[in-house]
XYZ file of C-alpha atoms in Angstrom:
623
model
C 32.837 -226.727 75.129
C 33.231 -222.925 75.058
C 32.076 -220.837 72.081
C 35.664 -220.288 70.955
C 36.670 -223.945 71.279
C 33.498 -225.058 69.463
C 34.382 -222.840 66.517
C 37.966 -224.150 66.505
C 36.602 -227.701 66.586
C 34.454 -227.151 63.486
C 37.404 -225.645 61.626
C 39.639 -228.602 62.515
C 36.880 -231.039 61.544
C 36.413 -229.460 58.107
C 40.156 -229.465 57.432
C 40.435 -233.125 58.460
C 37.472 -234.248 56.371
C 38.717 -232.539 53.231
C 42.481 -232.848 53.556
C 42.435 -235.376 50.700
C 39.719 -234.795 48.118
C 38.589 -238.012 46.485
C 36.327 -238.882 43.608
C 35.038 -242.231 44.842
C 32.610 -242.609 47.729
C 34.367 -243.690 50.930
C 33.638 -243.681 54.645
C 34.039 -240.247 56.265
C 35.984 -240.194 59.547
C 34.822 -238.423 62.649
C 31.238 -237.768 61.590
C 29.789 -238.525 65.031
C 31.045 -235.172 66.275
C 28.759 -233.449 63.776
C 25.704 -234.922 65.502
C 23.853 -233.920 68.648
C 20.341 -233.866 70.038
C 17.986 -231.051 69.086
C 15.542 -229.269 71.392
C 12.965 -232.012 71.000
C 15.417 -234.885 71.537
C 15.642 -235.868 67.863
C 19.026 -236.538 66.296
C 20.569 -233.397 64.828
C 22.962 -233.735 61.920
C 24.669 -231.326 59.620
C 25.962 -232.165 56.164
C 29.540 -231.217 55.260
C 30.397 -229.454 51.996
C 33.617 -228.262 50.395
C 33.575 -226.102 47.261
C 36.632 -225.537 45.086
C 35.667 -223.047 42.391
C 37.500 -221.456 39.480
C 35.682 -218.774 37.508
C 36.571 -216.204 34.845
C 34.519 -213.081 34.085
C 34.218 -212.172 30.390
C 33.093 -208.538 30.388
C 32.552 -208.438 26.624
C 29.829 -211.076 26.970
C 28.888 -210.185 30.584
C 29.241 -213.906 31.280
C 31.072 -215.774 34.031
C 32.487 -219.195 33.120
C 32.875 -221.430 36.177
C 34.136 -224.865 37.143
C 33.496 -226.306 40.621
C 34.601 -229.414 42.469
C 32.009 -230.038 45.181
C 32.710 -232.594 47.889
C 29.691 -233.633 49.934
C 29.769 -235.717 53.129
C 26.556 -237.432 54.193
C 26.224 -237.091 57.969
C 22.535 -237.959 57.850
C 21.137 -241.379 58.846
C 19.671 -241.750 55.335
C 21.040 -243.170 52.115
C 20.892 -240.608 49.306
C 20.579 -241.554 45.656
C 20.515 -238.013 44.281
C 21.701 -234.511 45.117
C 19.835 -231.247 44.641
C 21.450 -227.927 43.831
C 20.035 -224.435 43.591
C 20.774 -222.356 40.527
C 19.309 -219.217 41.992
C 20.510 -216.869 39.282
C 17.907 -218.473 36.999
C 15.240 -216.738 39.094
C 15.916 -213.499 37.227
C 14.761 -214.644 33.817
C 11.386 -215.364 32.180
C 9.294 -218.311 33.402
C 10.867 -218.532 36.836
C 8.788 -218.612 39.995
C 10.394 -215.321 41.001
C 9.605 -213.679 37.649
C 5.940 -214.646 37.851
C 5.692 -213.311 41.418
C 7.562 -210.051 40.781
C 5.167 -208.904 38.066
C 3.036 -207.560 40.898
C 5.870 -205.241 41.945
C 6.712 -203.759 38.533
C 10.015 -205.631 38.321
C 9.161 -207.512 35.183
C 11.709 -210.258 34.618
C 9.000 -212.121 32.738
C 9.350 -209.830 29.716
C 13.140 -209.490 29.631
C 14.773 -210.660 26.420
C 18.299 -211.774 25.685
C 20.820 -210.334 26.580
C 19.051 -208.468 29.417
C 17.901 -211.386 31.560
C 20.054 -213.496 33.884
C 20.932 -217.150 33.509
C 22.921 -219.879 35.227
C 23.451 -222.525 32.575
C 24.832 -225.927 33.599
C 27.221 -227.206 30.936
C 28.336 -230.512 32.439
C 28.045 -232.476 35.688
C 30.523 -235.317 36.211
C 31.258 -237.992 38.786
C 34.446 -240.042 38.462
C 34.767 -238.877 34.861
C 31.237 -239.917 33.872
C 28.387 -237.585 33.008
C 25.508 -237.341 35.483
C 21.909 -237.003 34.372
C 20.629 -233.513 35.160
C 16.961 -232.593 35.430
C 14.848 -229.662 36.563
C 11.900 -231.063 38.547
C 10.157 -227.700 38.868
C 10.292 -226.749 35.173
C 9.768 -224.229 33.682
C 11.347 -222.784 36.820
C 15.029 -223.769 36.583
C 16.287 -222.772 40.025
C 16.284 -226.393 41.273
C 18.779 -228.813 39.712
C 18.508 -232.553 40.395
C 21.491 -234.841 39.834
C 20.958 -238.613 40.060
C 24.026 -240.283 41.566
C 25.728 -243.228 39.869
C 26.145 -244.829 43.300
C 23.987 -244.261 46.378
C 25.562 -242.262 49.176
C 25.325 -244.184 52.454
C 25.545 -242.545 55.891
C 29.139 -241.506 56.509
C 30.127 -241.575 52.813
C 31.328 -238.694 50.699
C 31.109 -237.940 47.006
C 32.935 -235.429 44.798
C 31.240 -233.947 41.748
C 32.599 -231.627 39.087
C 30.222 -228.986 37.706
C 30.822 -226.591 34.822
C 28.491 -223.704 34.131
C 28.054 -220.220 32.743
C 26.326 -217.384 34.609
C 25.127 -213.902 33.744
C 23.396 -211.371 36.029
C 20.423 -209.412 34.732
C 20.209 -205.713 33.947
C 17.286 -205.371 36.387
C 18.707 -205.170 39.865
C 17.195 -207.642 42.293
C 19.558 -209.473 44.620
C 22.089 -209.404 41.728
C 22.800 -207.022 38.883
C 25.138 -205.800 36.165
C 25.496 -202.228 34.985
C 28.507 -201.004 33.050
C 31.500 -202.762 34.549
C 29.997 -203.426 37.963
C 28.773 -206.955 38.646
C 26.945 -207.897 41.858
C 27.244 -211.675 42.044
C 24.902 -212.470 44.914
C 23.688 -215.612 43.132
C 26.086 -217.153 40.619
C 27.034 -220.801 41.208
C 25.314 -224.195 41.694
C 24.717 -224.210 45.460
C 23.873 -227.513 47.069
C 20.490 -227.592 48.790
C 20.357 -228.450 52.493
C 19.425 -231.934 53.574
C 18.062 -231.824 57.117
C 15.672 -233.749 59.382
C 12.792 -232.891 57.026
C 14.618 -234.239 53.961
C 15.809 -232.217 50.987
C 15.119 -228.495 51.408
C 15.115 -227.641 47.714
C 12.852 -224.765 46.904
C 12.311 -222.316 44.041
C 13.670 -218.857 44.752
C 10.800 -216.561 45.766
C 10.904 -212.827 46.507
C 9.441 -213.711 49.916
C 11.795 -215.797 52.044
C 14.876 -216.722 50.103
C 17.794 -218.272 51.872
C 18.753 -221.602 53.396
C 22.092 -223.303 52.880
C 24.590 -225.871 54.100
C 27.576 -224.621 56.074
C 30.634 -225.211 53.927
C 34.222 -224.351 53.079
C 34.736 -222.242 49.955
C 37.997 -222.031 48.006
C 37.276 -219.631 45.135
C 39.735 -218.463 42.467
C 38.433 -215.566 40.356
C 39.942 -214.354 37.071
C 38.995 -210.745 36.226
C 40.313 -207.683 34.444
C 43.397 -206.276 36.169
C 41.733 -202.976 37.111
C 38.764 -204.598 38.834
C 38.341 -204.092 42.594
C 36.689 -207.015 44.397
C 34.900 -207.650 47.667
C 33.697 -211.099 48.700
C 32.899 -213.620 51.361
C 36.119 -214.883 52.931
C 39.639 -213.455 52.850
C 41.819 -212.889 49.777
C 44.628 -215.391 50.364
C 46.272 -214.972 46.958
C 46.325 -212.107 44.482
C 45.405 -208.442 44.787
C 41.704 -207.614 45.241
C 42.495 -203.969 44.449
C 42.858 -202.586 47.978
C 46.650 -202.449 48.131
C 46.912 -198.729 47.433
C 44.558 -197.790 50.270
C 44.999 -197.507 54.004
C 44.373 -200.738 55.916
C 44.335 -202.843 52.743
C 47.514 -204.834 53.304
C 47.079 -204.870 57.067
C 43.568 -206.213 57.303
C 43.319 -208.855 54.615
C 43.696 -211.460 57.416
C 45.549 -213.859 55.103
C 46.832 -215.890 58.036
C 43.440 -216.463 59.721
C 42.983 -219.885 58.123
C 45.347 -222.800 57.541
C 44.770 -222.615 53.799
C 45.585 -225.698 51.700
C 47.165 -225.484 48.262
C 44.448 -224.661 45.748
C 43.799 -227.866 43.749
C 43.815 -226.922 40.070
C 40.565 -227.736 38.290
C 41.964 -226.994 34.838
C 39.917 -223.903 34.013
C 42.575 -221.411 35.123
C 45.893 -223.014 34.218
C 49.198 -221.159 34.266
C 49.419 -217.420 34.820
C 46.673 -214.889 34.144
C 46.553 -213.447 30.638
C 47.873 -209.954 29.958
C 45.573 -207.308 31.409
C 44.004 -209.765 33.832
C 44.590 -210.965 37.393
C 43.540 -213.777 39.686
C 42.333 -213.401 43.256
C 41.706 -216.365 45.531
C 39.214 -216.058 48.383
C 38.898 -218.614 51.146
C 36.173 -219.063 53.791
C 35.135 -221.728 56.278
C 31.858 -222.370 58.104
C 29.685 -220.245 55.801
C 26.540 -221.245 53.935
C 26.899 -218.943 50.957
C 29.529 -217.058 48.959
C 28.754 -213.662 47.421
C 30.992 -211.146 45.684
C 30.941 -207.914 43.740
C 33.421 -206.209 41.451
C 33.836 -202.787 39.875
C 36.908 -200.874 38.681
C 35.393 -197.760 40.262
C 35.143 -199.130 43.797
C 36.841 -197.038 46.466
C 38.132 -199.044 49.412
C 38.177 -197.956 53.043
C 39.063 -200.206 55.946
C 38.814 -200.440 59.700
C 38.686 -203.037 62.415
C 36.705 -204.292 65.374
C 39.201 -204.644 68.194
C 39.546 -207.898 70.163
C 37.038 -208.445 72.935
C 35.681 -211.302 75.040
C 36.722 -214.742 73.785
C 38.031 -213.322 70.520
C 41.750 -212.559 70.616
C 42.123 -211.100 67.112
C 40.672 -208.026 65.427
C 37.968 -208.355 62.762
C 38.745 -206.596 59.495
C 36.082 -204.243 58.142
C 36.147 -203.472 54.426
C 33.913 -200.921 52.711
C 33.802 -200.708 48.916
C 31.727 -197.849 47.554
C 31.078 -196.193 44.234
C 32.258 -192.646 43.475
C 29.695 -189.894 43.753
C 28.404 -190.654 47.234
C 31.495 -189.959 49.313
C 29.495 -187.758 51.699
C 27.531 -190.790 52.938
C 29.986 -193.623 52.322
C 33.418 -192.028 52.504
C 35.730 -190.499 55.097
C 35.195 -193.527 57.323
C 31.469 -192.980 57.804
C 30.303 -196.371 56.487
C 33.288 -198.037 58.141
C 32.326 -196.568 61.529
C 28.685 -197.604 61.146
C 29.714 -201.167 60.267
C 32.182 -201.330 63.165
C 29.610 -200.062 65.670
C 27.000 -202.524 64.403
C 29.313 -205.504 64.773
C 30.481 -204.352 68.216
C 26.866 -204.157 69.398
C 26.141 -207.651 68.089
C 29.216 -209.187 69.695
C 28.092 -207.678 72.996
C 24.626 -209.198 72.561
C 25.549 -212.683 71.298
C 29.241 -213.453 71.527
C 32.364 -213.396 69.338
C 32.081 -212.973 65.589
C 33.471 -216.288 64.265
C 34.855 -215.074 60.926
C 37.901 -212.930 60.040
C 36.240 -210.061 58.214
C 33.058 -208.272 57.179
C 32.747 -206.465 53.842
C 30.132 -203.761 53.176
C 29.570 -203.448 49.410
C 27.828 -200.499 47.724
C 25.609 -202.466 45.395
C 23.606 -201.338 42.373
C 20.186 -202.180 43.831
C 18.570 -200.110 46.556
C 17.920 -201.692 49.946
C 20.193 -204.371 51.338
C 20.859 -208.101 51.377
C 22.921 -210.238 53.730
C 25.457 -212.975 53.098
C 28.061 -214.525 55.397
C 30.932 -212.021 55.760
C 29.296 -209.721 53.181
C 26.489 -207.203 53.232
C 25.352 -205.543 50.014
C 23.792 -202.142 50.632
C 22.264 -199.614 48.271
C 22.893 -196.811 50.767
C 25.036 -196.117 53.813
C 22.335 -195.264 56.346
C 23.001 -196.432 59.883
C 19.707 -198.341 60.001
C 20.280 -200.414 56.874
C 23.881 -201.189 57.869
C 22.734 -202.245 61.338
C 19.963 -204.459 59.957
C 22.134 -206.223 57.386
C 24.995 -206.630 59.859
C 22.523 -208.137 62.349
C 21.968 -210.847 59.733
C 25.571 -211.932 60.197
C 24.184 -213.568 63.340
C 20.460 -213.871 62.610
C 20.813 -216.109 59.573
C 24.576 -216.159 58.887
C 25.659 -217.784 62.155
C 22.221 -219.195 63.034
C 21.328 -220.843 59.730
C 17.534 -220.922 59.781
C 15.337 -221.800 56.827
C 14.042 -218.378 55.798
C 11.308 -219.630 53.495
C 9.831 -221.560 56.420
C 10.596 -219.352 59.436
C 11.554 -215.862 58.309
C 10.776 -214.477 61.770
C 13.909 -216.205 63.086
C 16.149 -213.953 60.988
C 14.216 -211.035 59.473
C 12.198 -210.486 62.634
C 15.213 -210.856 64.916
C 17.365 -208.570 62.752
C 14.598 -205.945 62.802
C 14.354 -206.197 66.586
C 18.135 -205.936 66.994
C 18.174 -202.824 64.802
C 15.535 -201.128 66.936
C 17.261 -202.278 70.124
C 20.601 -200.843 68.973
C 19.119 -197.397 68.455
C 16.526 -197.152 71.220
C 18.824 -195.783 73.978
C 16.022 -196.147 76.485
C 13.619 -194.269 74.190
C 10.408 -196.224 73.585
C 9.160 -193.954 70.799
C 10.448 -196.355 68.114
C 8.330 -199.141 69.580
C 5.279 -196.885 69.876
C 5.554 -196.061 66.180
C 5.874 -199.760 65.359
C 2.860 -200.551 67.519
C 0.800 -197.900 65.748
C 1.864 -199.265 62.358
C 0.882 -202.795 63.302
C -2.413 -201.622 64.808
C -3.353 -200.085 61.458
C -2.570 -203.371 59.728
C -4.562 -205.405 62.217
C -7.404 -202.907 62.053
C -7.690 -203.640 58.348
C -7.975 -207.362 59.051
C -4.756 -208.122 57.196
C -2.936 -210.281 59.721
C -1.691 -213.806 59.176
C 0.152 -216.079 61.596
C 3.822 -215.138 61.751
C 4.669 -218.815 61.151
C 3.016 -218.778 57.699
C 5.316 -220.020 54.925
C 6.912 -216.967 53.364
C 5.506 -217.418 49.866
C 2.004 -217.969 51.233
C 1.617 -214.368 52.358
C -0.684 -212.794 49.761
C 1.427 -209.677 49.129
C 5.025 -208.627 49.582
C 3.899 -205.853 51.950
C 2.077 -208.406 54.105
C 5.176 -210.569 54.146
C 7.119 -207.515 55.322
C 4.723 -206.883 58.201
C 4.597 -210.507 59.298
C 8.253 -211.445 58.780
C 9.878 -208.185 59.909
C 7.598 -205.839 61.860
C 5.287 -208.014 63.937
C 8.048 -210.462 64.950
C 10.235 -207.511 65.925
C 7.550 -206.403 68.340
C 7.123 -209.990 69.502
C 10.810 -210.066 70.495
C 10.305 -206.702 72.196
C 7.467 -208.149 74.294
C 9.516 -211.261 75.014
C 12.445 -209.176 76.251
C 10.143 -207.409 78.709
C 8.492 -210.679 79.728
C 11.769 -212.423 80.676
C 13.098 -209.488 82.692
C 14.593 -206.837 80.412
C 17.851 -206.221 78.573
C 20.279 -208.186 80.736
C 17.992 -211.207 80.923
C 17.471 -211.185 77.166
C 21.219 -210.915 76.558
C 21.716 -214.031 78.665
C 19.184 -215.827 76.474
C 20.814 -214.744 73.219
C 24.289 -215.637 74.458
C 23.083 -219.128 75.335
C 21.432 -219.334 71.900
C 24.845 -218.541 70.423
C 26.640 -221.040 72.677
C 24.314 -223.873 71.637
C 23.619 -223.108 68.010
C 26.388 -221.029 66.408
C 27.187 -222.338 62.914
C 24.229 -224.716 62.969
C 20.775 -224.861 61.457
C 18.125 -223.591 63.861
C 14.355 -223.875 64.131
C 11.562 -222.470 66.264
C 11.990 -225.379 68.692
C 15.658 -224.517 69.247
C 14.943 -220.891 70.057
C 11.983 -221.706 72.309
C 14.019 -224.236 74.271
C 16.793 -221.730 74.968
C 14.344 -219.025 76.072
C 12.548 -221.360 78.470
C 15.727 -222.962 79.824
C 17.420 -219.643 80.603
C 14.349 -217.760 81.835
C 12.876 -220.686 83.774
C 9.444 -219.786 82.377
C 6.910 -221.946 80.597
C 6.263 -219.872 77.488
C 4.329 -222.252 75.258
C 1.354 -219.914 75.502
C 3.474 -216.967 74.323
C 5.032 -218.610 71.262
C 1.870 -220.458 70.283
C -0.179 -217.278 70.477
C 2.228 -214.974 68.668
C 3.582 -217.361 66.043
C 0.676 -219.629 65.189
C -2.488 -217.556 65.590
C -3.758 -214.178 64.490
C -4.947 -213.305 67.988
C -4.731 -209.599 68.730
C -4.411 -207.799 72.017
C -6.967 -205.150 72.832
C -6.888 -204.047 76.440
C -8.967 -201.112 77.605
C -9.663 -199.173 80.772
C -13.379 -199.305 81.605
C -15.000 -197.599 84.559
C -12.653 -195.911 87.009
C -13.288 -194.118 90.295
C -11.392 -192.665 93.248
C -12.918 -192.261 96.703
C -11.375 -190.472 99.660
C -11.371 -192.354 102.943
C -9.882 -191.807 106.398
C -6.769 -193.729 105.276
C -6.264 -192.027 101.891
C -7.742 -192.675 98.498
C -9.283 -195.900 97.260
C -9.224 -196.312 93.493
C -11.215 -198.866 91.588
C -10.281 -199.659 87.953
C -12.109 -201.883 85.512
C -9.789 -203.495 82.928
C -11.291 -205.145 79.853
C -9.627 -207.680 77.564
C -11.525 -207.178 74.336
C -9.166 -209.069 72.001
C -8.489 -212.787 71.790
C -4.845 -212.442 72.814
C -3.459 -212.235 76.329
C -0.334 -210.754 77.891
C 0.647 -209.581 81.366
C -0.158 -205.880 81.336
C 1.032 -203.083 83.595
C -1.518 -200.746 85.167
C -0.322 -197.449 86.565
C -1.961 -194.649 88.579
C -0.519 -191.153 88.275
C -0.874 -187.585 89.352
C 0.661 -185.530 86.588
C 4.081 -187.088 85.920
C 4.285 -188.710 89.346
C 3.650 -192.455 89.476
C 1.650 -193.295 92.615
C 1.045 -197.012 92.108
C 1.908 -199.821 89.696
C 0.516 -203.327 89.325
C 1.072 -206.120 86.803
C -2.189 -207.798 85.820
C -1.789 -211.462 84.898
C -5.412 -212.569 84.945
C -6.796 -213.870 81.673
C -10.334 -212.869 82.580
C -12.202 -210.787 80.057
C -13.095 -208.364 82.812
C -11.290 -207.679 86.052
C -11.692 -204.982 88.689
C -8.592 -203.807 90.527
C -8.622 -201.849 93.786
C -5.758 -200.090 95.575
C -5.282 -197.738 98.534
C -3.171 -194.635 97.779
C -1.902 -191.751 99.888
C -2.781 -189.176 97.231
C -5.597 -188.716 94.800
C -4.585 -189.974 91.340
C -5.638 -188.007 88.300
C -5.408 -190.773 85.685
C -4.737 -194.465 85.159
C -2.712 -195.911 82.256
C -2.443 -199.401 80.859
C 0.934 -200.438 79.420
C 2.599 -197.049 80.045
C 5.912 -198.142 78.475
C 4.218 -199.436 75.315
C 5.695 -202.920 75.562
C 2.702 -204.946 74.363
C 1.195 -204.947 70.909
C -2.145 -203.471 71.917
C -4.575 -203.288 69.014
C -5.979 -199.886 70.031
C -3.968 -197.971 72.623
C -6.321 -194.980 72.554
C -8.478 -196.573 75.258
C -5.531 -197.431 77.503
C -5.632 -194.104 79.346
C -8.476 -192.743 81.434
C -8.780 -189.551 83.453
C -10.284 -190.082 86.895
C -13.396 -187.956 87.301
C -14.009 -185.900 90.415
C -16.055 -187.843 92.943
């Protein structure tokens, strides 16, 4: 099945499964097509979810009132007697796991008082008209909601629940925020936790490693003040998001991308919108989260990524930014940066599977990724590239970030550096120097460490972003360079787009495409703290009747090992190159050259994460 046909298949499957929403548990047709074998031969399955949401924003109270009908299909081989949801907005209030952790970073949610803190308050949970018992197993943290089912959910069955809740962002900006009339709703609704081969993946929201979700269809109807301008996951299939007076707005809404069903009324938003208000309906398929932001001050600019490869239609690009920073955001600058980022990623992986990408100028600094949406505090090319890279590394490949953050944060960091390197290795040298300082202070942990187990947020940053980025850099060199690594990432896309992925999945693709046995590489770099420390020892050059014989001692002083390039030069002229693959602690290399070399260099391109590169270069003394 080609990438394009696979994506079409998943869309058809989701429409078929949810064409008739039911309240009683019945057998789900066609579930076998949602199963396959994973890299280790175990049965892979993926749960199916359909959200229908109606929500109204009350700006006087800063509160969103929501009602959701959530249909859940059990593709797993297990019988489920309960469902778990995340209420992640509760992280930004006192007594949450997040609040207790963030005190170390001077973002003190622990001391916020009403009405400054956030909440996501469940009002009712119903099945077939009856109330379900709700509990919070991780209390006082209330980001995990447990609902005991009235009837067990057997393999192949589906269940439809109705949830009513109220939500309010906090005045401290962290992944969500409210200031004035702008609301950044990154977390705002009860989001079902993934159920995978390890069981329920319900987890408190931590500052370190946050996201993991089930791929789903979202049908979201929002009721807001008429002057509000909205950006969100999905496409606006009904109503005016506020772009209609701007260039590209009417052209690029992509309302005909999906075969959109009639929105089933939930009863919260009956009839027409009240005077001074409007309703906008967004629709998205094959995404594992839904985020949105709204502000009456947003300025909209639009563009497109033209068709290429297997994708026959353009991708709409929407940028919504606040007044006052037009120099960085406006006049198409942020649009161009977003377009270029997505074009680079399509060239690396394959076609973008969704109709649009929205870049929102959020209240918080930094950036955060969501399917079809990036929220950025600034319009720098680097931050836009990194967050757009997450459309693939986490959005399309749905890894569990609190278990394996290197699969998305590390890969997105690598892709950002790759996009801007243009053959210049100085970015990697700076990264190597940064990591060497960290390792020199004895602060390393295995990259595979659970995200919340890193002792500090800075350490998490090094080990989830920086060190994995350099690991991918070394891997790219090891498998043969840019073209070889593109082939690997395209196969990764072909096998795992719109699926949950793990370390085993990525390793299998790398080894299958490269033909190399790389257990040693992944085990060393992911599961140990071994460091590389190569050094040039004694070196000599002796003239003979046939030329010059050089003798170089190479020392492996660290516990890690990598193939390392050794080069002999005279000035800028390279006289000889060899790749050393011995794992010996000490090796002596000899070569016959036509000219006398003046120096030898280990790892001249800076492609390995050498602990101390100062001893990688040695001048050859006069004999």
